[in-house]
Coordinates of C-alpha atoms and ligand atoms in Angstrom, one line a residue:
M1 CA -32.1 -0.8 -0.4
K2 CA -31.5 1.7 2.3
S3 CA -28.1 2.6 3.7
T4 CA -26.8 5.3 6.1
L5 CA -23.7 7.4 6.2
K6 CA -22.9 9.2 9.5
I7 CA -20.3 11.8 9.2
D8 CA -18.8 13.3 12.3
K9 CA -16.3 16.1 12.1
S10 CA -14.4 15.0 15.1
K11 CA -13.6 11.5 13.7
R12 CA -10.7 11.6 11.4
V13 CA -8.3 9.0 9.8
G14 CA -5.8 11.7 9.0
A15 CA -4.4 14.1 6.4
L16 CA -4.2 12.6 2.9
D17 CA -0.9 12.7 1.1
R18 CA -1.7 13.7 -2.5
R19 CA 1.0 11.2 -3.7
I20 CA -1.6 8.4 -3.4
Y21 CA -2.8 9.6 -6.7
G22 CA 0.5 8.8 -8.4
S23 CA 0.9 6.7 -11.5
F24 CA 3.6 4.7 -13.4
I25 CA 5.4 4.8 -16.8
E26 CA 7.6 1.8 -17.5
H27 CA 9.7 1.0 -20.6
L28 CA 7.1 -1.6 -21.6
G29 CA 5.1 -2.0 -24.8
R30 CA 3.8 1.4 -26.0
A31 CA 3.9 3.2 -22.6
V32 CA 6.9 5.3 -23.6
Y33 CA 7.3 4.9 -27.3
N34 CA 4.0 5.9 -29.1
G35 CA 2.5 6.5 -25.7
I36 CA 4.1 9.6 -24.1
Y37 CA 6.8 10.0 -26.9
E38 CA 6.1 10.0 -30.6
P39 CA 8.2 12.6 -32.4
T40 CA 6.3 12.2 -35.7
H41 CA 2.9 12.6 -34.2
K42 CA 1.0 15.8 -35.2
S43 CA 0.7 16.9 -31.6
A44 CA 4.4 16.3 -30.8
D45 CA 6.2 19.1 -29.1
D46 CA 9.8 20.2 -29.6
K47 CA 11.1 17.2 -27.6
G48 CA 8.9 14.6 -29.3
F49 CA 6.3 14.3 -26.5
R50 CA 2.7 13.8 -27.6
G51 CA 0.7 16.9 -26.7
D52 CA -2.6 15.2 -26.8
V53 CA -1.4 12.7 -24.2
L54 CA 0.1 15.4 -22.1
S55 CA -3.2 17.3 -22.0
L56 CA -5.1 14.1 -20.9
I57 CA -2.5 13.6 -18.2
N58 CA -2.8 17.2 -17.1
E59 CA -6.5 16.6 -16.7
L60 CA -5.7 13.9 -14.1
N61 CA -3.3 16.1 -12.1
V62 CA -0.9 13.3 -11.4
P63 CA 1.4 14.2 -8.5
I64 CA 4.2 11.5 -9.1
V65 CA 5.1 9.1 -11.8
R66 CA 7.2 6.0 -11.1
Y67 CA 9.9 5.4 -13.7
P68 CA 11.5 3.5 -15.6
G69 CA 10.0 0.2 -14.2
G70 CA 8.7 -2.2 -13.1
N71 CA 10.4 -5.4 -14.2
F72 CA 12.3 -3.4 -16.9
V73 CA 14.4 -1.6 -14.3
S74 CA 16.0 -4.9 -13.1
G75 CA 18.0 -5.2 -16.3
Y76 CA 18.4 -1.4 -17.1
N77 CA 21.6 0.5 -17.5
W78 CA 20.6 4.1 -17.0
E79 CA 23.7 5.4 -18.8
D80 CA 22.2 4.0 -22.1
G81 CA 19.5 6.7 -21.9
I82 CA 21.6 9.8 -21.5
G83 CA 23.5 12.2 -23.8
D84 CA 23.7 12.1 -27.6
K85 CA 20.7 10.1 -28.9
S86 CA 22.5 9.0 -32.0
K87 CA 25.1 7.1 -29.8
R88 CA 22.6 5.3 -27.6
P89 CA 22.7 1.5 -27.8
R90 CA 19.8 -0.7 -28.8
K91 CA 19.5 -3.5 -26.2
L92 CA 17.5 -6.6 -25.5
D93 CA 15.0 -6.1 -22.7
L94 CA 14.7 -9.4 -20.9
A95 CA 11.8 -8.3 -18.7
W96 CA 9.4 -8.1 -21.7
F97 CA 11.4 -9.7 -24.5
T98 CA 11.5 -6.6 -26.6
I99 CA 14.1 -4.3 -28.0
E100 CA 14.8 -1.1 -26.1
T101 CA 16.1 1.7 -28.4
N102 CA 17.0 4.0 -25.5
E103 CA 15.7 7.1 -27.4
V104 CA 14.1 8.1 -24.1
G105 CA 16.0 8.0 -20.8
I106 CA 16.2 10.1 -17.7
D107 CA 17.4 13.1 -19.7
E108 CA 14.1 13.2 -21.6
F109 CA 11.9 11.8 -18.9
Q110 CA 12.7 14.6 -16.4
E111 CA 11.8 17.1 -19.2
W112 CA 8.5 15.2 -19.8
A113 CA 7.7 15.2 -16.1
K114 CA 7.9 19.0 -16.0
R115 CA 5.5 19.2 -18.9
A116 CA 3.2 16.7 -17.2
N117 CA 3.4 18.8 -14.0
T118 CA 4.5 15.8 -12.0
D119 CA 7.4 14.6 -9.9
I120 CA 9.5 11.5 -10.6
M121 CA 9.6 8.5 -8.4
M122 CA 12.8 6.9 -9.6
A123 CA 13.6 3.2 -9.4
V124 CA 17.1 1.9 -9.3
N125 CA 18.3 -1.5 -10.8
L126 CA 19.0 -4.0 -7.9
G127 CA 18.7 -6.9 -10.3
T128 CA 21.7 -7.0 -12.7
R129 CA 23.3 -4.0 -10.8
G130 CA 23.4 -2.6 -7.3
A131 CA 24.7 0.2 -5.0
D132 CA 27.5 1.2 -7.4
S133 CA 25.3 2.2 -10.4
A134 CA 22.6 3.6 -8.0
R135 CA 25.1 6.0 -6.5
E136 CA 26.3 7.1 -9.9
L137 CA 22.7 7.6 -11.0
I138 CA 21.8 9.8 -8.0
E139 CA 24.9 11.9 -8.5
Y140 CA 23.9 12.3 -12.2
C141 CA 20.3 13.3 -11.2
N142 CA 20.8 15.3 -8.0
G143 CA 24.5 16.1 -7.7
E144 CA 25.7 19.7 -7.3
T145 CA 29.4 18.9 -6.8
D146 CA 32.2 19.4 -9.3
T147 CA 32.5 15.6 -9.8
Y148 CA 32.2 13.3 -12.8
F149 CA 28.5 12.3 -12.9
A150 CA 27.2 15.7 -11.9
N151 CA 29.5 17.2 -14.6
L152 CA 28.3 14.6 -17.1
R153 CA 24.7 15.8 -16.5
R154 CA 25.9 19.4 -17.1
K155 CA 27.8 18.3 -20.2
N156 CA 24.5 16.8 -21.5
G157 CA 22.8 20.2 -21.2
F158 CA 21.4 20.2 -17.7
D159 CA 23.0 22.6 -15.4
K160 CA 20.3 22.4 -12.8
P161 CA 20.0 19.1 -11.0
F162 CA 16.8 17.1 -11.6
G163 CA 16.1 17.1 -7.9
I164 CA 14.4 13.7 -7.7
K165 CA 13.2 13.2 -4.1
L166 CA 11.7 9.8 -4.1
W167 CA 13.6 6.6 -4.9
C168 CA 12.6 2.9 -5.1
L169 CA 15.2 0.3 -4.2
G170 CA 14.6 -2.1 -7.0
N171 CA 11.3 -3.7 -8.1
E172 CA 9.6 -6.9 -7.1
M173 CA 12.8 -8.6 -6.1
D174 CA 10.9 -11.5 -4.5
G175 CA 9.5 -12.6 -7.9
W176 CA 11.1 -15.5 -9.8
W177 CA 10.3 -13.6 -13.0
Q178 CA 12.5 -10.7 -12.0
I179 CA 15.9 -10.3 -13.8
C180 CA 18.3 -11.5 -11.1
H181 CA 15.6 -12.3 -8.5
K182 CA 16.9 -12.5 -5.0
T183 CA 16.1 -14.2 -1.7
A184 CA 14.8 -11.9 1.1
E185 CA 18.2 -12.0 2.8
E186 CA 20.1 -11.2 -0.5
Y187 CA 17.8 -8.4 -1.3
A188 CA 17.7 -7.0 2.2
R189 CA 21.5 -6.7 2.3
E190 CA 21.8 -5.1 -1.2
A191 CA 18.9 -2.7 -0.4
T192 CA 20.4 -1.6 2.9
E193 CA 23.8 -0.8 1.4
T194 CA 22.2 1.0 -1.6
A195 CA 20.0 3.0 0.8
K196 CA 23.0 4.0 2.8
V197 CA 25.0 5.3 -0.1
L198 CA 22.0 7.0 -1.7
K199 CA 21.2 8.9 1.5
W200 CA 24.9 9.8 2.0
I201 CA 24.9 11.4 -1.4
D202 CA 21.5 13.1 -1.0
P203 CA 20.1 13.1 2.6
S204 CA 17.0 14.9 1.4
I205 CA 15.6 11.9 -0.5
E206 CA 13.0 9.4 0.6
L207 CA 13.4 5.6 0.0
V208 CA 11.0 2.8 -0.8
A209 CA 12.1 -0.8 -0.2
C210 CA 10.4 -3.7 -2.0
G211 CA 7.7 -5.6 -0.2
S212 CA 6.1 -8.7 -1.7
S213 CA 5.1 -8.4 -5.3
D214 CA 1.7 -9.9 -4.4
H215 CA 0.1 -11.0 -1.1
N216 CA -0.2 -14.5 -2.5
M217 CA 3.6 -15.0 -2.8
P218 CA 4.9 -18.0 -0.9
T219 CA 7.4 -15.8 0.9
Y220 CA 4.7 -13.2 1.8
G221 CA 5.1 -11.9 5.3
E222 CA 8.5 -13.4 6.0
W223 CA 9.9 -11.4 3.0
E224 CA 8.7 -8.1 4.7
R225 CA 10.1 -9.1 8.1
T226 CA 13.5 -9.9 6.7
V227 CA 13.7 -6.8 4.5
L228 CA 12.5 -4.5 7.4
D229 CA 14.9 -6.2 9.8
H230 CA 17.9 -5.0 7.7
T231 CA 16.7 -1.8 6.1
Y232 CA 14.6 -0.3 8.9
D233 CA 16.9 2.6 9.8
Y234 CA 17.5 3.6 6.2
I235 CA 14.2 3.5 4.4
D236 CA 10.9 5.4 4.7
Y237 CA 8.3 3.2 2.9
L238 CA 7.7 -0.4 2.2
S239 CA 6.0 -1.2 -1.2
L240 CA 2.9 -3.2 -1.9
H241 CA 1.7 -4.3 -5.3
C242 CA -1.6 -5.8 -6.3
Y243 CA -3.6 -6.4 -9.5
Y244 CA -7.2 -7.8 -9.5
G245 CA -9.3 -9.6 -12.1
N246 CA -12.8 -10.8 -12.4
Y247 CA -12.3 -14.6 -11.9
N248 CA -15.4 -15.3 -9.8
G249 CA -18.1 -13.0 -11.1
T250 CA -18.7 -9.3 -10.7
A251 CA -20.0 -9.2 -7.1
D252 CA -16.8 -10.9 -5.9
F253 CA -14.7 -8.8 -8.2
L254 CA -16.1 -5.6 -6.6
A255 CA -15.2 -7.1 -3.2
R256 CA -11.5 -7.1 -4.1
A257 CA -11.3 -3.5 -2.6
E258 CA -11.8 -5.2 0.8
D259 CA -9.0 -7.6 0.0
M260 CA -6.8 -4.6 -0.7
D261 CA -7.8 -3.1 2.6
R262 CA -6.8 -6.3 4.5
F263 CA -3.5 -6.4 2.6
I264 CA -2.7 -2.8 3.7
K265 CA -3.5 -3.5 7.3
E266 CA -1.5 -6.7 7.4
I267 CA 1.6 -4.9 6.0
A268 CA 1.1 -2.0 8.4
D269 CA 1.0 -4.5 11.3
I270 CA 4.2 -6.2 10.1
C271 CA 5.9 -2.7 10.0
D272 CA 4.7 -2.0 13.5
E273 CA 5.8 -5.5 14.7
V274 CA 9.4 -4.8 13.5
K275 CA 9.2 -1.3 15.0
A276 CA 8.3 -2.8 18.4
K277 CA 11.0 -5.4 18.0
K278 CA 13.6 -2.8 17.3
N279 CA 12.2 -0.5 20.0
S280 CA 12.3 2.2 17.3
D281 CA 10.6 5.6 17.3
K282 CA 10.3 5.6 13.6
A283 CA 7.2 4.3 11.7
I284 CA 7.6 2.9 8.3
N285 CA 4.7 3.9 6.0
L286 CA 3.4 2.3 2.9
S287 CA 3.9 2.9 -0.8
F288 CA 1.2 1.0 -2.8
D289 CA 3.2 1.6 -5.9
E290 CA 1.5 -0.8 -8.3
W291 CA -2.3 -1.3 -8.2
N292 CA -5.0 -1.7 -10.8
V293 CA -7.3 -4.2 -12.6
W294 CA -5.1 -6.5 -14.8
Y295 CA -6.0 -10.0 -15.9
R296 CA -7.0 -10.2 -19.5
T297 CA -3.5 -9.5 -20.8
K298 CA -1.5 -11.2 -18.0
D299 CA 1.5 -13.2 -19.3
E300 CA 0.9 -11.8 -22.8
E301 CA 4.6 -11.3 -23.3
K302 CA 5.1 -15.0 -23.2
S303 CA 3.1 -15.6 -26.4
A304 CA 4.0 -12.3 -28.2
E305 CA 6.6 -12.3 -31.0
K306 CA 10.0 -11.6 -29.4
W307 CA 12.3 -8.7 -29.9
Q308 CA 9.9 -6.1 -31.3
I309 CA 10.2 -2.4 -30.7
A310 CA 7.2 -0.9 -28.7
P311 CA 4.8 -3.8 -29.4
H312 CA 1.2 -3.8 -28.3
L313 CA 1.6 -5.4 -24.9
L314 CA -0.7 -5.4 -21.8
E315 CA -3.2 -3.1 -23.5
E316 CA -6.1 -4.1 -21.2
K317 CA -9.4 -2.7 -22.5
Y318 CA -11.2 -1.5 -19.4
T319 CA -14.9 -2.1 -18.9
F320 CA -17.4 -0.2 -16.8
E321 CA -17.1 -2.8 -14.0
D322 CA -13.4 -2.2 -13.9
A323 CA -14.0 1.5 -13.3
L324 CA -16.3 0.5 -10.4
L325 CA -13.5 -1.5 -8.8
V326 CA -10.9 1.2 -9.4
G327 CA -13.3 3.7 -7.7
C328 CA -13.6 1.3 -4.7
M329 CA -9.8 0.8 -4.6
L330 CA -9.3 4.6 -4.5
S331 CA -11.7 4.7 -1.5
T332 CA -9.6 2.0 0.2
L333 CA -6.4 4.0 -0.4
Q334 CA -8.1 7.1 0.9
N335 CA -9.4 5.3 4.0
N336 CA -5.9 4.1 4.8
C337 CA -4.2 7.5 4.3
D338 CA -2.8 7.3 7.8
R339 CA -0.4 4.6 6.5
V340 CA -0.5 4.7 2.7
K341 CA 1.4 7.9 1.7
I342 CA 2.2 6.9 -1.9
A343 CA 0.3 4.9 -4.5
C344 CA 0.7 4.4 -8.2
L345 CA -2.1 3.4 -10.5
A346 CA -0.2 1.1 -12.8
Q347 CA 0.2 2.3 -15.4
L348 CA -0.6 5.6 -17.1
V349 CA -0.5 5.3 -20.9
N350 CA -1.4 2.2 -23.1
V351 CA 0.0 -0.4 -20.7
I352 CA -2.8 -1.3 -18.3
A353 CA -3.7 2.3 -18.4
P354 CA -6.4 5.0 -18.1
I355 CA -5.2 6.6 -21.4
M356 CA -4.9 4.8 -24.7
T357 CA -3.3 6.0 -27.9
E358 CA -3.2 5.0 -31.6
N359 CA 0.2 5.2 -33.3
G360 CA 0.1 8.4 -35.3
G361 CA -3.6 8.9 -34.3
D362 CA -5.9 9.7 -31.5
A363 CA -5.6 9.5 -27.7
W364 CA -8.7 8.7 -25.5
K365 CA -9.9 8.0 -22.0
Q366 CA -10.5 4.5 -20.8
T367 CA -13.4 3.8 -18.3
I368 CA -11.0 3.9 -15.3
F369 CA -9.9 7.4 -16.2
Y370 CA -12.9 8.9 -14.5
P371 CA -12.9 7.7 -10.9
Y372 CA -9.1 8.3 -10.9
M373 CA -9.5 11.8 -12.2
Y374 CA -12.3 12.7 -9.7
A375 CA -10.3 11.3 -6.7
S376 CA -7.2 13.2 -7.7
L377 CA -9.0 16.5 -8.3
Y378 CA -11.5 16.4 -5.4
G379 CA -10.2 13.9 -2.9
N380 CA -7.8 16.3 -1.2
G381 CA -7.7 17.2 2.5
E382 CA -8.4 15.1 5.6
V383 CA -10.1 11.7 5.4
L384 CA -12.9 11.2 7.9
S385 CA -13.6 8.0 9.8
V386 CA -17.3 7.5 9.0
N387 CA -20.0 5.2 10.2
A388 CA -21.4 3.6 7.0
S389 CA -24.1 1.0 7.2
S390 CA -25.6 -1.0 4.4
D391 CA -26.7 -4.6 3.6
F392 CA -24.0 -7.1 3.1
Y393 CA -23.2 -9.9 0.7
K394 CA -20.6 -12.7 0.9
S395 CA -17.2 -12.7 -1.0
K396 CA -15.6 -15.9 -2.1
E397 CA -13.7 -16.0 1.2
G398 CA -17.0 -15.7 3.1
W399 CA -16.3 -12.1 4.2
D400 CA -19.2 -9.7 4.7
I401 CA -19.0 -7.2 1.9
P402 CA -21.1 -4.0 2.4
Y403 CA -22.9 -3.0 -0.7
L404 CA -21.9 0.6 0.0
C405 CA -18.2 1.3 -0.5
T406 CA -17.4 4.8 0.6
S407 CA -14.7 7.4 1.7
V408 CA -15.2 11.0 2.8
V409 CA -12.7 13.8 2.4
D410 CA -12.9 17.1 4.2
N411 CA -11.3 19.8 2.0
K412 CA -11.1 22.7 4.5
E413 CA -9.4 25.0 2.0
K414 CA -12.3 24.8 -0.4
G415 CA -14.9 24.4 2.3
E416 CA -16.0 21.1 0.7
L417 CA -17.0 17.7 2.0
V418 CA -16.5 15.2 -0.7
I419 CA -18.2 11.8 -0.5
F420 CA -17.1 9.0 -2.9
A421 CA -19.7 6.2 -2.9
T422 CA -20.1 3.1 -4.9
N423 CA -23.2 1.0 -4.8
R424 CA -21.9 -2.6 -5.3
S425 CA -25.4 -4.1 -5.7
L426 CA -25.8 -5.5 -9.2
D427 CA -29.6 -5.2 -9.1
E428 CA -30.9 -2.7 -6.5
D429 CA -30.7 1.1 -6.3
M430 CA -29.7 2.5 -2.9
E431 CA -31.3 5.2 -0.9
L432 CA -28.3 6.8 1.0
E433 CA -29.3 8.7 4.1
I434 CA -26.5 11.1 5.1
S435 CA -26.3 12.6 8.6
L436 CA -23.9 15.3 9.5
D437 CA -22.4 16.1 12.9
G438 CA -20.3 19.3 12.8
Y439 CA -21.1 20.1 9.2
E440 CA -24.7 21.3 9.7
D441 CA -24.1 24.3 7.5
Y442 CA -23.1 22.1 4.5
S443 CA -25.5 21.0 1.8
L444 CA -25.2 18.9 -1.3
V445 CA -24.3 21.0 -4.4
K446 CA -23.0 18.4 -6.9
H447 CA -23.7 14.8 -7.7
I448 CA -21.4 13.2 -10.3
E449 CA -22.4 9.7 -11.4
L450 CA -20.6 7.0 -13.4
Y451 CA -23.2 4.5 -14.6
N452 CA -23.8 2.2 -17.5
D453 CA -26.5 -0.5 -17.7
D454 CA -23.9 -2.7 -19.3
L455 CA -21.1 -3.8 -17.0
D456 CA -19.0 -4.7 -20.0
A457 CA -19.2 -1.3 -21.7
T458 CA -15.9 0.0 -22.9
N459 CA -14.6 3.3 -24.3
E460 CA -13.2 3.0 -27.8
R461 CA -11.3 5.4 -30.0
H462 CA -14.4 7.2 -31.4
S463 CA -17.1 6.1 -29.0
E464 CA -17.1 6.8 -25.3
R465 CA -19.8 4.7 -23.7
V466 CA -18.7 5.2 -20.1
F467 CA -18.6 8.8 -19.0
P468 CA -19.7 10.8 -15.9
T469 CA -23.0 12.7 -15.8
E470 CA -24.1 15.3 -13.3
R471 CA -27.4 14.4 -11.6
A472 CA -30.0 16.8 -10.4
I473 CA -29.9 17.5 -6.7
D474 CA -33.0 16.6 -4.7
A475 CA -33.9 18.5 -1.5
G476 CA -33.5 16.4 1.7
S477 CA -30.8 14.4 3.3
S478 CA -30.9 11.3 1.1
V479 CA -29.4 10.6 -2.2
K480 CA -30.2 7.8 -4.7
L481 CA -27.2 5.7 -5.8
K482 CA -28.1 3.6 -8.8
K483 CA -27.4 -0.1 -8.8
H484 CA -23.7 -0.7 -9.8
S485 CA -22.8 3.0 -9.9
W486 CA -19.8 5.0 -8.7
N487 CA -20.7 8.5 -7.4
M488 CA -19.1 11.6 -6.1
L489 CA -21.1 13.9 -3.9
I490 CA -19.9 17.4 -3.0
L491 CA -21.3 19.2 0.0
K492 CA -20.4 22.9 0.5
K493 CA -20.8 25.4 3.2
Ligands
LIG1 O1 3.0 -3.1 -14.3 C1 3.4 -4.3 -15.0 C2 4.4 -5.1 -14.2 O2 3.7 -5.7 -13.1 C3 5.5 -4.4 -13.6 O3 6.6 -4.3 -14.5 C4 5.9 -5.4 -12.5 O4 6.6 -4.7 -11.5 C5 4.6 -6.0 -12.1 O5 4.7 -7.4 -12.0

């Protein structure tokens, strides 16, 4: 199959915000306990954080990590996780029906974030709590005044404020499963008042309001309109969440990146509709703060034994085809960088994650680790609006899905043009003809390929079947993309 990619220097989507390569750690299953934190592990540091996990995370160069949930945050009392560890209460977590020991809270997590070289995206509880506890939390984290909560932080050993700049106003409040789920009107009022007080305490922060937890929710669209109507002047971003699964075969599964693209565009349109209605100069941008493949372990908490500590929950074992879709979804996020400023691969360790651990044992990379790592390391700069042309196939909705899924990033600082390209054909290799306008002095210097004959191949503790390989570079302007492969091409001056 032949396809073409025309890259024109003058056609740009915009500057990419590195925060689209963010991720997420929730108090869920083994994400925190025996994931990032395991004091008895041989690689544990002075604070009990696993060094082997930290070094894998550092390979990913994750700019932000959302914390502490997720559904968990809607029943969380942040004060349970500060100060003397021996006095912290054990509590029932009604989001995942487990026991939360509170050994890790914001005191520890902000320390971990420094070691992981990342910033925190902090979520506040708008389920069982509201503006009152949120205002106390932000004073504890960011306060510089001689007042109770800022002093409590100092008393707990942290003179310097944590300086958390990005805050989420609750989590998935439209979902019936949420602890103290709300109607759009109820949430919109609470979010507005919480946003007001948070910004009064720290005007330097940015805020994310909850959009729909999925674009198939019955309240989808109307939820966003109501929330924006109330919160518009106080917030900076609206959230989107989406998880995909292979329910209709691989070809349709790989088409889900186009569904994500439509979802983003619909929400951007709603934001602009409210902007026009309000005659506002301010644009609300998007925070795609939960996205991934997740279907094999959905609803697992319902059948799991209740009230365990750090059980094995949502430990999705990722296949090679999952890595292909994650690669395509990263291209979708990059291609929408004019509106999507933040995104979080959900999640980071053990729970639907690129990194897996064994209690007391090894840590390893799942298949999805690789497209995520290459996007984060090489997909920096300005995204170009390219003209890509390839054959099409039909998705379950009857949409035309191009076999070629691509995004192109111009990294001026490094003098690199980086092409991410997935061949979605399950049986044909692709001859990709690249033409350059304005980059005539650039040539292909690197071709990284992620390929496996077996779409179901996984990476296990001691056997990595899915890993990147560097291909030899052929002279000429065309590149071969193997059938069902993810590729990164680097052109340099
Ligand atoms: O990431 C797992 C869960 O998915 C999160 O807790 C919730 O926000 C979403 O439904």
